[in-house]
Coordinates of C-alpha atoms in Angstrom, one line a residue:
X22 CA -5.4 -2.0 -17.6
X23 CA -2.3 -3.1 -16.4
X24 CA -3.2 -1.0 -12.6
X25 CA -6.5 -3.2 -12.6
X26 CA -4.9 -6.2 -13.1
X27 CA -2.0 -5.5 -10.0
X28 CA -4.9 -4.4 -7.9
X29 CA -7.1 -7.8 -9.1
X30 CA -4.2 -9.6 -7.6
X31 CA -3.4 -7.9 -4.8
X32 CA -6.4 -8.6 -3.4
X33 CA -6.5 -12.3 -4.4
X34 CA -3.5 -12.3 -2.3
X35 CA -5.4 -10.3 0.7
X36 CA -8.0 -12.9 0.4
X37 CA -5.4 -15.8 1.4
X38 CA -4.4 -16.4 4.8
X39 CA -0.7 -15.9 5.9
X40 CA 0.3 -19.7 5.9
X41 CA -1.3 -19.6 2.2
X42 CA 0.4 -16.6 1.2
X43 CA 3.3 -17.7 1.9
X44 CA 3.2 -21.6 0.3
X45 CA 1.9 -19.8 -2.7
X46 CA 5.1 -17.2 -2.8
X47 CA 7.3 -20.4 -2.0
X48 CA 6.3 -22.4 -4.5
X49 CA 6.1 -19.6 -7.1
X50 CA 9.6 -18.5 -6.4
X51 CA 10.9 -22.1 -6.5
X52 CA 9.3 -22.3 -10.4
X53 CA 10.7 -18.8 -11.0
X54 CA 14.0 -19.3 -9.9
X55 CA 14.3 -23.1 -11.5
X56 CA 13.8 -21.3 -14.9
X57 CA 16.2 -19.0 -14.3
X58 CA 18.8 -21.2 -13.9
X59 CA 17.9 -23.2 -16.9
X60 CA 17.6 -20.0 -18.5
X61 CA 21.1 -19.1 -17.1
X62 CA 22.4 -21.8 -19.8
X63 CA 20.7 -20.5 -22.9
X64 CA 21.8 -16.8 -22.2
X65 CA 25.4 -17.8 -21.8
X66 CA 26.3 -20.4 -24.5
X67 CA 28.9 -18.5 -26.7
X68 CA 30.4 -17.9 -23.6
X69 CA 30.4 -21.3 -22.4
X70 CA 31.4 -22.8 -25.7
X71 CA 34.6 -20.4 -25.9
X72 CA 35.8 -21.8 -22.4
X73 CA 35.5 -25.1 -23.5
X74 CA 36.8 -24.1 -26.8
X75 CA 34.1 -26.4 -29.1
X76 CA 31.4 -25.1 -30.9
X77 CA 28.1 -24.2 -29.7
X78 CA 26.1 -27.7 -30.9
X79 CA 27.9 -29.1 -28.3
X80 CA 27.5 -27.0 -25.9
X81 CA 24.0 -27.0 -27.1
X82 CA 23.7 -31.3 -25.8
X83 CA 23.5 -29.3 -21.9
X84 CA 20.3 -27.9 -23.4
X85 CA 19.2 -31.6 -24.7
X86 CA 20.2 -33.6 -21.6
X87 CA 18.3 -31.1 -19.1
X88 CA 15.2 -31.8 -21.4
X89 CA 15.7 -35.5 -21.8
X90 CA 16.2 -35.5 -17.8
X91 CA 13.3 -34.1 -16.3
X92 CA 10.9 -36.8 -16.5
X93 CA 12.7 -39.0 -14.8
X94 CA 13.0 -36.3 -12.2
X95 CA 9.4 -35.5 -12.3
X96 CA 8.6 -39.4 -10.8
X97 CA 11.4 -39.4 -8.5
X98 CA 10.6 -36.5 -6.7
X99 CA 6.9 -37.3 -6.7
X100 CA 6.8 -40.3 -6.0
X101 CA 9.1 -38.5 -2.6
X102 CA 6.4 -36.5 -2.4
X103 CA 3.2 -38.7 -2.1
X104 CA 5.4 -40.5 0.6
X105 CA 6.8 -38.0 2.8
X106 CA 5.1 -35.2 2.1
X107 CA 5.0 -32.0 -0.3
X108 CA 7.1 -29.3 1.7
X109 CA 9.5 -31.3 2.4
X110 CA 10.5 -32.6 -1.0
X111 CA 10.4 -29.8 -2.2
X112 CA 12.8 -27.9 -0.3
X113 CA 15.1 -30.8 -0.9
X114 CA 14.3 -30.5 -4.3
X115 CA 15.3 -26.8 -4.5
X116 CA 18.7 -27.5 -2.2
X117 CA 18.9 -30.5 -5.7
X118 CA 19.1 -28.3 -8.3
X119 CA 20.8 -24.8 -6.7
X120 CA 23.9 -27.4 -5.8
X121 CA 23.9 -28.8 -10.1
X122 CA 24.3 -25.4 -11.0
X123 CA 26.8 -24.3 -8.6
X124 CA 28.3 -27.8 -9.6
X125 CA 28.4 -26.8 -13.0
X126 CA 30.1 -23.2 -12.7
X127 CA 33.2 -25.0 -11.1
X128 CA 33.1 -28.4 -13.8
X129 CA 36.4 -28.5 -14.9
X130 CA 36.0 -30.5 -18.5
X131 CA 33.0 -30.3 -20.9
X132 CA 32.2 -34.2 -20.0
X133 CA 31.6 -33.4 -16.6
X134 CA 29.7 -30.0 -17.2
X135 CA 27.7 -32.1 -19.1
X136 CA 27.2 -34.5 -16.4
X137 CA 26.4 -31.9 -14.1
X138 CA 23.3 -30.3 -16.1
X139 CA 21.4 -33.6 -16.7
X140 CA 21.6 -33.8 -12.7
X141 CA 20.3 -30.4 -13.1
X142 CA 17.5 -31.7 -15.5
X143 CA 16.6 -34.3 -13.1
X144 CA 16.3 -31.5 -10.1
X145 CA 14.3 -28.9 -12.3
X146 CA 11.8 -31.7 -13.9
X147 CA 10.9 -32.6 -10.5
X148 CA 10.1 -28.9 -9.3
X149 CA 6.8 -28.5 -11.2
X150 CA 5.1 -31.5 -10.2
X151 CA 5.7 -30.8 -6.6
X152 CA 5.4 -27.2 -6.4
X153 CA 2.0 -26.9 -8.5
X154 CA 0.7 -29.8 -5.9
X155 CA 1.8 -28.3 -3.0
X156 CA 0.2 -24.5 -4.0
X157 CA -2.8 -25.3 -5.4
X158 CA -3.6 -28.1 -2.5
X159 CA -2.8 -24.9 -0.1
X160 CA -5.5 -22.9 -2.4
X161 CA -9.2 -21.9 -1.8
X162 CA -10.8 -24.4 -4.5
X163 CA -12.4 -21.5 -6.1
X164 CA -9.5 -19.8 -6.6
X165 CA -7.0 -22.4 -8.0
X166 CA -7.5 -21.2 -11.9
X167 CA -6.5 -17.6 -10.8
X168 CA -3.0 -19.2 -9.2
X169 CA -2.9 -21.5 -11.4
X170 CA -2.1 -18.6 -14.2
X171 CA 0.7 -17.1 -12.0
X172 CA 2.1 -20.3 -10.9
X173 CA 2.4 -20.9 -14.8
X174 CA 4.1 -17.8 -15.7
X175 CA 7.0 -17.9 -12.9
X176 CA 8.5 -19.8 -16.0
X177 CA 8.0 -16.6 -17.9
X178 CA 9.8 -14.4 -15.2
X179 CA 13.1 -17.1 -14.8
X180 CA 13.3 -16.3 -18.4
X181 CA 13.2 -12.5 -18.2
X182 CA 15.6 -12.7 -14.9
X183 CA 18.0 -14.6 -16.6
X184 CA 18.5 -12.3 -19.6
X185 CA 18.0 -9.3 -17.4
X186 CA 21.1 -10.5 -15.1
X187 CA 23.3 -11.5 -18.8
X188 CA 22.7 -8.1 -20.2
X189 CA 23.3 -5.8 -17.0
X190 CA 26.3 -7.7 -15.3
X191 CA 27.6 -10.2 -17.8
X192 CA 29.6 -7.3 -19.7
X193 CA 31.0 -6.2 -16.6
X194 CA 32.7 -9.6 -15.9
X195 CA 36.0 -9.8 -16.7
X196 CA 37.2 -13.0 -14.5
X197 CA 39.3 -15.4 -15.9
X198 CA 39.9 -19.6 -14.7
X199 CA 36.9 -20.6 -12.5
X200 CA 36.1 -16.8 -12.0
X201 CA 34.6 -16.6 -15.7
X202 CA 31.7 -14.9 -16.6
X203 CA 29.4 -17.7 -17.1
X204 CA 31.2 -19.3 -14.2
X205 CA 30.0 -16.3 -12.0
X206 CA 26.6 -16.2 -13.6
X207 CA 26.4 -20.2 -12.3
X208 CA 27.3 -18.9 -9.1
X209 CA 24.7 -16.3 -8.3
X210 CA 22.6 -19.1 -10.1
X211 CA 23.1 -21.7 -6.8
X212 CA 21.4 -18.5 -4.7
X213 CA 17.8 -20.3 -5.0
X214 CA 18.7 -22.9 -1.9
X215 CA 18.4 -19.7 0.2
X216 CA 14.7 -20.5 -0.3
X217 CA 14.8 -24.1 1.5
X218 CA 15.5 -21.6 4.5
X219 CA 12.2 -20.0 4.0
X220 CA 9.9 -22.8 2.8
X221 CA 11.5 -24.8 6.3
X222 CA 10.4 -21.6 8.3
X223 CA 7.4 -20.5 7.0
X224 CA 5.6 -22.8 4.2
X225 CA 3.1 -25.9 5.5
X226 CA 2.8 -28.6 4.4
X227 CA -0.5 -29.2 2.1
X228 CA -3.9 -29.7 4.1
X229 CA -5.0 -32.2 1.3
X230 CA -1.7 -34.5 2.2
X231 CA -2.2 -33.8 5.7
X232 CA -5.7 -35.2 5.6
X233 CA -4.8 -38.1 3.4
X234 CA -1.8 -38.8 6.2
X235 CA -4.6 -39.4 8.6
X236 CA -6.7 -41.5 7.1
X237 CA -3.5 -43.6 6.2
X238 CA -2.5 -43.8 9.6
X239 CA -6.3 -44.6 10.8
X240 CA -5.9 -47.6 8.6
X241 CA -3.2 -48.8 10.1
X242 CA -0.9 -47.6 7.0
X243 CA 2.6 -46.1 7.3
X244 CA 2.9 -43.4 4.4
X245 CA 1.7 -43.5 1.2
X246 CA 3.3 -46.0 -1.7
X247 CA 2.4 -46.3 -5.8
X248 CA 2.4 -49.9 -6.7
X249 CA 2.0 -51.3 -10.0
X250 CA -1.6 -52.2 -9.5
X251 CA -2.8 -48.5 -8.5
X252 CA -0.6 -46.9 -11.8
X253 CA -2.3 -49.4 -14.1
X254 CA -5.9 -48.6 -12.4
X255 CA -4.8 -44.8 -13.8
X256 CA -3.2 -45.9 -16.8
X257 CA -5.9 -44.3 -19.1
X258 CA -5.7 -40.7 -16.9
X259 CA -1.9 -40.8 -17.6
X260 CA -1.8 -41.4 -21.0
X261 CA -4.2 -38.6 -21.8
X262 CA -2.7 -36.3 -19.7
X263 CA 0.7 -37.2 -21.6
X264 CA -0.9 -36.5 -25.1
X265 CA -2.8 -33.4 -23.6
X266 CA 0.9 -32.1 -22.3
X267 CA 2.9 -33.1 -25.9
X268 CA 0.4 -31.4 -27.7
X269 CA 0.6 -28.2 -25.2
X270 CA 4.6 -28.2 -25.5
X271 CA 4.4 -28.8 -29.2
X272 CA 2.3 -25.5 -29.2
X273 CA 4.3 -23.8 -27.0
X274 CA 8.0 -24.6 -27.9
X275 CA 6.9 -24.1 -31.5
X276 CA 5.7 -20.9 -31.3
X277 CA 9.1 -19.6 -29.0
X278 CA 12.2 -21.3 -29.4
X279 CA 12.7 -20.4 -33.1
X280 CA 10.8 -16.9 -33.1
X281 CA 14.2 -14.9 -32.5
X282 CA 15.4 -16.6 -35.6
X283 CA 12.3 -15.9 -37.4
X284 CA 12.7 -12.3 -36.2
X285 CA 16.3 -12.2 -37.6
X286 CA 16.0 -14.0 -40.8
X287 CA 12.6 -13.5 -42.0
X288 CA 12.4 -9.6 -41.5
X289 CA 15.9 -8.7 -41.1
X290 CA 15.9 -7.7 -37.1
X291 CA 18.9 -6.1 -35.4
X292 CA 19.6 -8.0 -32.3
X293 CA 18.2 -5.2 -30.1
X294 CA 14.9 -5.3 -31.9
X295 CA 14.4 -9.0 -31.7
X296 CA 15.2 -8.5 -27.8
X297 CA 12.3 -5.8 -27.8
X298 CA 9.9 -7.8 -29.3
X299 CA 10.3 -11.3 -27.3
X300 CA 10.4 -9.1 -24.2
X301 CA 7.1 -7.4 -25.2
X302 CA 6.1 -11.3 -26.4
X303 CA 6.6 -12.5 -22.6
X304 CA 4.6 -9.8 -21.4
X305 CA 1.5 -10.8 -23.3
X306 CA 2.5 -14.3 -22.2
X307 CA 2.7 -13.3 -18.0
X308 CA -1.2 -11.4 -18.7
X309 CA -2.4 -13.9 -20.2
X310 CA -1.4 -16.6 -18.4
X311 CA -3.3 -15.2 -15.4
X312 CA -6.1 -13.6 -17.7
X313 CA -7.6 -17.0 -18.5
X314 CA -6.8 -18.8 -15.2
X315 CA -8.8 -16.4 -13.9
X316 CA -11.2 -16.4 -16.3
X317 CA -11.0 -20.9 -16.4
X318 CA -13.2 -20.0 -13.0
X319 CA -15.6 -18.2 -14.9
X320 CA -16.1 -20.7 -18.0
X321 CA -15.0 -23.4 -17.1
X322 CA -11.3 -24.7 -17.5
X323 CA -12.1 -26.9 -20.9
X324 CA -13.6 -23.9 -22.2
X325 CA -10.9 -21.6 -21.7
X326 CA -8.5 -23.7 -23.2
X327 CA -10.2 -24.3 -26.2
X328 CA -10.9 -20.4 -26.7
X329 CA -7.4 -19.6 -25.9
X330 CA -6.0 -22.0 -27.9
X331 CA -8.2 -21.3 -31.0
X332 CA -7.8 -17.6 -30.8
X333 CA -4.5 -17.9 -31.4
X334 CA -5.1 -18.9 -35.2
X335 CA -6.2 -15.0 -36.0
X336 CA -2.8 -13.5 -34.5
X337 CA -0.8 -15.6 -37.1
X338 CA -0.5 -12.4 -39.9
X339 CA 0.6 -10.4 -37.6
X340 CA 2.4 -12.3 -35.4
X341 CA 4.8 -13.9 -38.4
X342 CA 3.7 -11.6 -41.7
X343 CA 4.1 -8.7 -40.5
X344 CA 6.7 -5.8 -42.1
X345 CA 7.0 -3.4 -39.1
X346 CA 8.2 -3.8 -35.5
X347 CA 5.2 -2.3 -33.7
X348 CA 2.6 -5.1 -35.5
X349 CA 5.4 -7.6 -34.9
X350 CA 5.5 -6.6 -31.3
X351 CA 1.8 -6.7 -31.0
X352 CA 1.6 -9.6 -33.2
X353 CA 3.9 -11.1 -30.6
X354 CA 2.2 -10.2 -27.6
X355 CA -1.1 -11.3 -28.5
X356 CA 0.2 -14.6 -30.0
X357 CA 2.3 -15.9 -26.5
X358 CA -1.3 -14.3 -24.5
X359 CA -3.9 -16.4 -26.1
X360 CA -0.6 -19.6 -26.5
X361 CA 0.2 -19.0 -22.5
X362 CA -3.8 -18.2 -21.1
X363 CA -4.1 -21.6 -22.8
X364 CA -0.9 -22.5 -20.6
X365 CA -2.2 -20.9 -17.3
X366 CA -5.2 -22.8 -17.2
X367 CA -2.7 -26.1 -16.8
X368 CA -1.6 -26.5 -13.4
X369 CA -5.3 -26.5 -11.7
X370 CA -6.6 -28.6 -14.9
X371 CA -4.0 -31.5 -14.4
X372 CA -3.6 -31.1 -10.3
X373 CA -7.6 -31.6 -10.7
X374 CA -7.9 -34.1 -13.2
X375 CA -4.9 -36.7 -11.4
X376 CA -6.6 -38.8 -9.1
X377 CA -5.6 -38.1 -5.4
X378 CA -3.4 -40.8 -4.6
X379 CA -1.0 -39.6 -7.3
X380 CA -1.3 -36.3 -7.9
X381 CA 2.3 -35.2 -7.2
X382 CA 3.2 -37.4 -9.8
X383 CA 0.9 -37.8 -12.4
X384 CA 1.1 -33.8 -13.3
X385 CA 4.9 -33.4 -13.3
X386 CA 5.4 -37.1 -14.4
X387 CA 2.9 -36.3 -18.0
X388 CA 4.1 -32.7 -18.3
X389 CA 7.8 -33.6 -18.5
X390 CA 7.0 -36.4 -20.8
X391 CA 5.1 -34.4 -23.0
X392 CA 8.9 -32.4 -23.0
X393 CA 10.4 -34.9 -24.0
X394 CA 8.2 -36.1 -27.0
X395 CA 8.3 -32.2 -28.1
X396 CA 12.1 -31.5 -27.4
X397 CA 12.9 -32.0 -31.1
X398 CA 10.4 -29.7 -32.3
X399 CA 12.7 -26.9 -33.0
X400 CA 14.9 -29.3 -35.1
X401 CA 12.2 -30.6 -37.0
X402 CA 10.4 -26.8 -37.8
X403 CA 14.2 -25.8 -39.4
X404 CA 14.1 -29.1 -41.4
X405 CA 10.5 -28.3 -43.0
X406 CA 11.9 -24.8 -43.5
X407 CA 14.6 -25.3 -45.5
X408 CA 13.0 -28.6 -47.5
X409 CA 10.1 -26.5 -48.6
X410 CA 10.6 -22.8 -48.4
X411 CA 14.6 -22.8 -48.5
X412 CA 15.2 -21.5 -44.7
X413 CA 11.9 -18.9 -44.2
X414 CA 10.4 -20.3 -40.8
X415 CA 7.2 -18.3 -41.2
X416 CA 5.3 -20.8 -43.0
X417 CA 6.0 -23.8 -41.0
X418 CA 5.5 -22.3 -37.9
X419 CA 2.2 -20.3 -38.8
X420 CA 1.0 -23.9 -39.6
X421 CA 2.5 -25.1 -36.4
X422 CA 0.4 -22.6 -34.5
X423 CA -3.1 -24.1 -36.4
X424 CA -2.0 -27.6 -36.0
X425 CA -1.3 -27.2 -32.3
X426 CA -4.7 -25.2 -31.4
X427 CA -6.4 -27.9 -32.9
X428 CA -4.7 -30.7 -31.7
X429 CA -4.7 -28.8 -27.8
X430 CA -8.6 -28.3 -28.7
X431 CA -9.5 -31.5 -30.0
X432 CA -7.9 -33.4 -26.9
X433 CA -9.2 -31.3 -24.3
X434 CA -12.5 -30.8 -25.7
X435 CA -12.4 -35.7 -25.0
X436 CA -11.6 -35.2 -21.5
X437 CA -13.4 -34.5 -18.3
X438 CA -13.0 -31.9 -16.2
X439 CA -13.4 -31.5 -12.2
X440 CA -13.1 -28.1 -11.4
X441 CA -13.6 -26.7 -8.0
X442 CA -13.2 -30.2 -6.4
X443 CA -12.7 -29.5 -2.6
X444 CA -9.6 -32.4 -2.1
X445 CA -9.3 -31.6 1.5
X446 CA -12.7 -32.1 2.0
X447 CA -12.7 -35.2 -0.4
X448 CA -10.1 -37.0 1.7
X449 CA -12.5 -35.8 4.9
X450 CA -15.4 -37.9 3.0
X451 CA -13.6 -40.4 2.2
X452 CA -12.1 -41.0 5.8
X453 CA -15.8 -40.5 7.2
X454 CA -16.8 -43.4 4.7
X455 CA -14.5 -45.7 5.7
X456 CA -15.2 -45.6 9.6
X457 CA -19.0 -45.4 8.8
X458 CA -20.8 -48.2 11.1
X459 CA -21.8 -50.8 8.5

C-alpha cells in the first residue's frame, strides 16, 4: 500500500512542470521546517526550564504566546502578500522566523526568551497563509486537493523532525553557557533561512497574482490594498471560515495534545511505548492527509470532510479503550487518518472558498484565529477530567472527538464550495470583462 501511494505521488509530481515542482517543494518545506522549530520548543522544555531554573508552566507561557501570536502574523504577512506579491513575502517570512529562533537560543533571561518566541509566533502564523496561497495558485486546478493533503501534513513531518533531532543528538550535547543543548538545538533550528536562497533562485511568483498585477496596472492601479469597505463586503466568508477553522482545531488539538498523557495515565505506558504509538499516530495522520485530498477531487471537498470527520466516531474504542499497545497503535493510526484526511482537504477548501482579492489573508488570517479560540482546549479537557472522572482523560476526549465531527460536519455541510475554480483564468475573465467595448 504504502509503494502505491509513493509511486501515486511520484507521478503527481512528474505531472508538474519544473517551475511548479519547485514552488510546491518550497512552500512545503517552509511549512515543514516552521513546525519544526515550533516543535523544537515542545521537545526541549525540561531542558529549557532547568537553564532558566523555573518550573516548566512557565516555560510553558513560550508555548501560549507563539499561539496567541500567530494571527496577528497571519494578516501582517498577508496583507504583504496581496501587495507585493506571494514569493517574496514569503521568503521574507522564512528569513522572520529562522532569525526568532536563533534569537531565542542566545536570549540571555527568561523575559526576553519569552519575547523572542511571540516574535517567533508572529513569523510562523504568517507562514501558512502565504505558503498554501502561493502553492496551490502555482497548482493544476484539478490537482489542488491532492497538494493540498501534503501541503497539510508538512506540519506532521516538523513534528517528527523535531523529536527525531531531540532523541538522536540532544543526549550527545554536553555544552554548557550559550553552548547548551537546547541552545544548540535553537541553533540548527535558524537553518530554515537557507531556503530564502532557494525560493529567491528557483520559486515564481504565483500566476493567479501575476494576472491580477496586470489587470491592476491596466486600471491604472499601483498594487493591491484591503480597505475597510472590501473586508466588510467579505465579512460573512470570514466569519464562517473562522468558525469552520475553531471547530477544526478544536478537533484536532483535542484529539493530540493530551493523547501522550492519556497514554501514560490511562493505560499505564512507559515512555518508549507512548513514543511508538504517537509516531505510528502521525503516520496515519501524513496518509491520510493526502488519502482524502486526493480523494476531495473525487467527491467533492464538502463531502470528504464530512466522511472524514464522521468516520472518526467508530475509531473511538479503540483509539482510547483499548488494553493493548497494537489496538492502541492502530486505534491511534486510524483516529489522526480519518481527524487529518479531514485536515488535508483544508488548504484547497479555504484558498478556494476566500474570494480573490484576499486570499492570502483570509485563509491564514481565520485559521490562526480559529488557534487562538482553541488554544485553551487542552486546559479545559484536564479540567472536565478531573471534575467528573477524577483525572481519566478518556471520557472527555472520546466525547471531544463526537462533538468535534459534528460540529466540523454540521458547518461545512452550511457552506458552499468552489472546487476546481481556474483563478488564473478567473482573473483573465475578469480583465477581458473590464476592457470589453460597451
Amino acid at each position: 500500500m504504502l509503494a502505491s501511494r509513493d509511486m501515486g505521488f511520484r507521478s503527481e509530481l512528474r505531472s508538474l512542470t519544473s517551475a511548479q515542482r519547485s514552488t510546491f517543494t518550497a512552500c512545503f518545506l517552509g511549512w515543514t521546517l516552521d513546525a519544526f522549530d515550533f516543535f523544537l520548543l515542545t521537545v526541549c522544555l525540561k531542558a529549557i526550564a532547568a537553564d532558566f531554573h523555573v518550573g516548566i508552566p512557565k516555560i510553558a507561557e513560550a508555548i501560549f504566546w507563539t499561539l496567541v501570536m500567530r494571527p496577528l502574523g497571519a494578516l501582517i504577512f498577508g496583507l504583504l502578500a496581496e501587495r507585493y506579491g506571494r514569493r517574496p513575502t514569503l521568503t521574507i517570512n522564512i528569513i522572520a522566523f529562522s532569525i526568532f529562533e536563533l534569537a531565542s537560543a542566545f536570549a540571555p533571561t527568561l523575559s526576553t526568551f519569552l519575547l523572542f518566541r511571540a516574535l517567533f509566533g508572529i513569523a510562523m502564523g504568517g507562514e501558512w497563509g502565504v505558503g498554501a496561497a502561493l502553492a496551490l495558485e502555482s497548482m493544476p486546478a484539478k490537482r489542488r486537493g491532492f497538494f493540498s493533503g501534503v501541503l497539510q501534513e508538512g506540519y506532521v513531518v516538523g513534528n517528527l523532525l523535531a523529536a527525531a533531532l531531540y532523541g538522536s543528538l540532544f543526549p550527545h550535547l554536553h555544552g554548557t553557557g550559550m553552548l547548551t543543548g537546547w541552545r544548540v538545538m535553537f541553533m540548527i533550528g535558524a537553518l530554515p533561512a537557507l531556503l530564502a536562497f532557494y525560493m529567491q533562485f528557483k520559486v515564481e511568483e504565483s500566476p493567479t497574482w501575476l494576472e491580477a498585477e496586470r489587470r491592476r496596472r491596466l486600471e491604472g492601479k499601483k498594487t493591491s490594498q484591503i480597505n475597510l469597505r472590501q473586508f466588510l463586503q467579505y465579512l460573512p466568508t470570514f466569519l464562517f471560515l473562522v468558525a469552520l477553522m475553531t471547530a477544526f482545531n478544536s478537533f484536532s488539538h483535542g484529539t493530540q495534545d493530551l493523547y501522550p498523557t492519556l497514554l501514560e495515565r490511562d493505560h499505564g505506558l512507559d515512555p518508549g511505548r507512548v513514543g511508538l504509538v504517537v509516531v505510528i499516530s502521525n503516520i496515519g495522520a501524513m496518509l491520510g492527509g493526502i488519502v482524502c485530498g486526493a480523494l476531495s477531487e473525487r467527491w467533492g471537498r464538502k463531502r470528504m470532510i464530512i466522511i472524514a470527520a464522521l468516520c472518526s466516531i467508530p475509531m473511538i474504542p479503540l483509539w482510547a479503550w483499548s488494553h493493548t499497545v497494537p489496538l492502541l497503535a492502530l486505534g491511534g493510526f486510524l483516529m489522526q487518518f480519518t481527524v487529518q484526511g479531514a485536515f488535508g482537504v483544508i488548504p484547497a477548501h479555504l484558498n478556494e472558498l476566500a474570494p480573490g482579492p484576499v486570499r492570502a489573508v483570509f485563509p491564514g488570517f481565520t485559521y490562526q484565529l480559529g488557534n487562538l479560540v482553541s488554544s485553551r482546549n487542552g486546559v479545559f479537557q484536564a479540567k472536565l477530567a478531573q471534575h467528573f472522572s477524577g483525572g481519566p482523560l478518556n471520557v472527555v476526549m472520546s466525547w471531544t472527538v463526537v462533538v468535534g465531527a459534528f460540529a466540523i460536519a454540521i458547518i461545512t455541510g452550511l457552506g458552499r464550495e468552489e472546487r476546481g475554480e481556474d483563478w488564473t483564468l478567473a482573473e483573465a475573465k475578469a480583465l477581458r470583462k473590464e476592457n470589453a467595448p460597451r
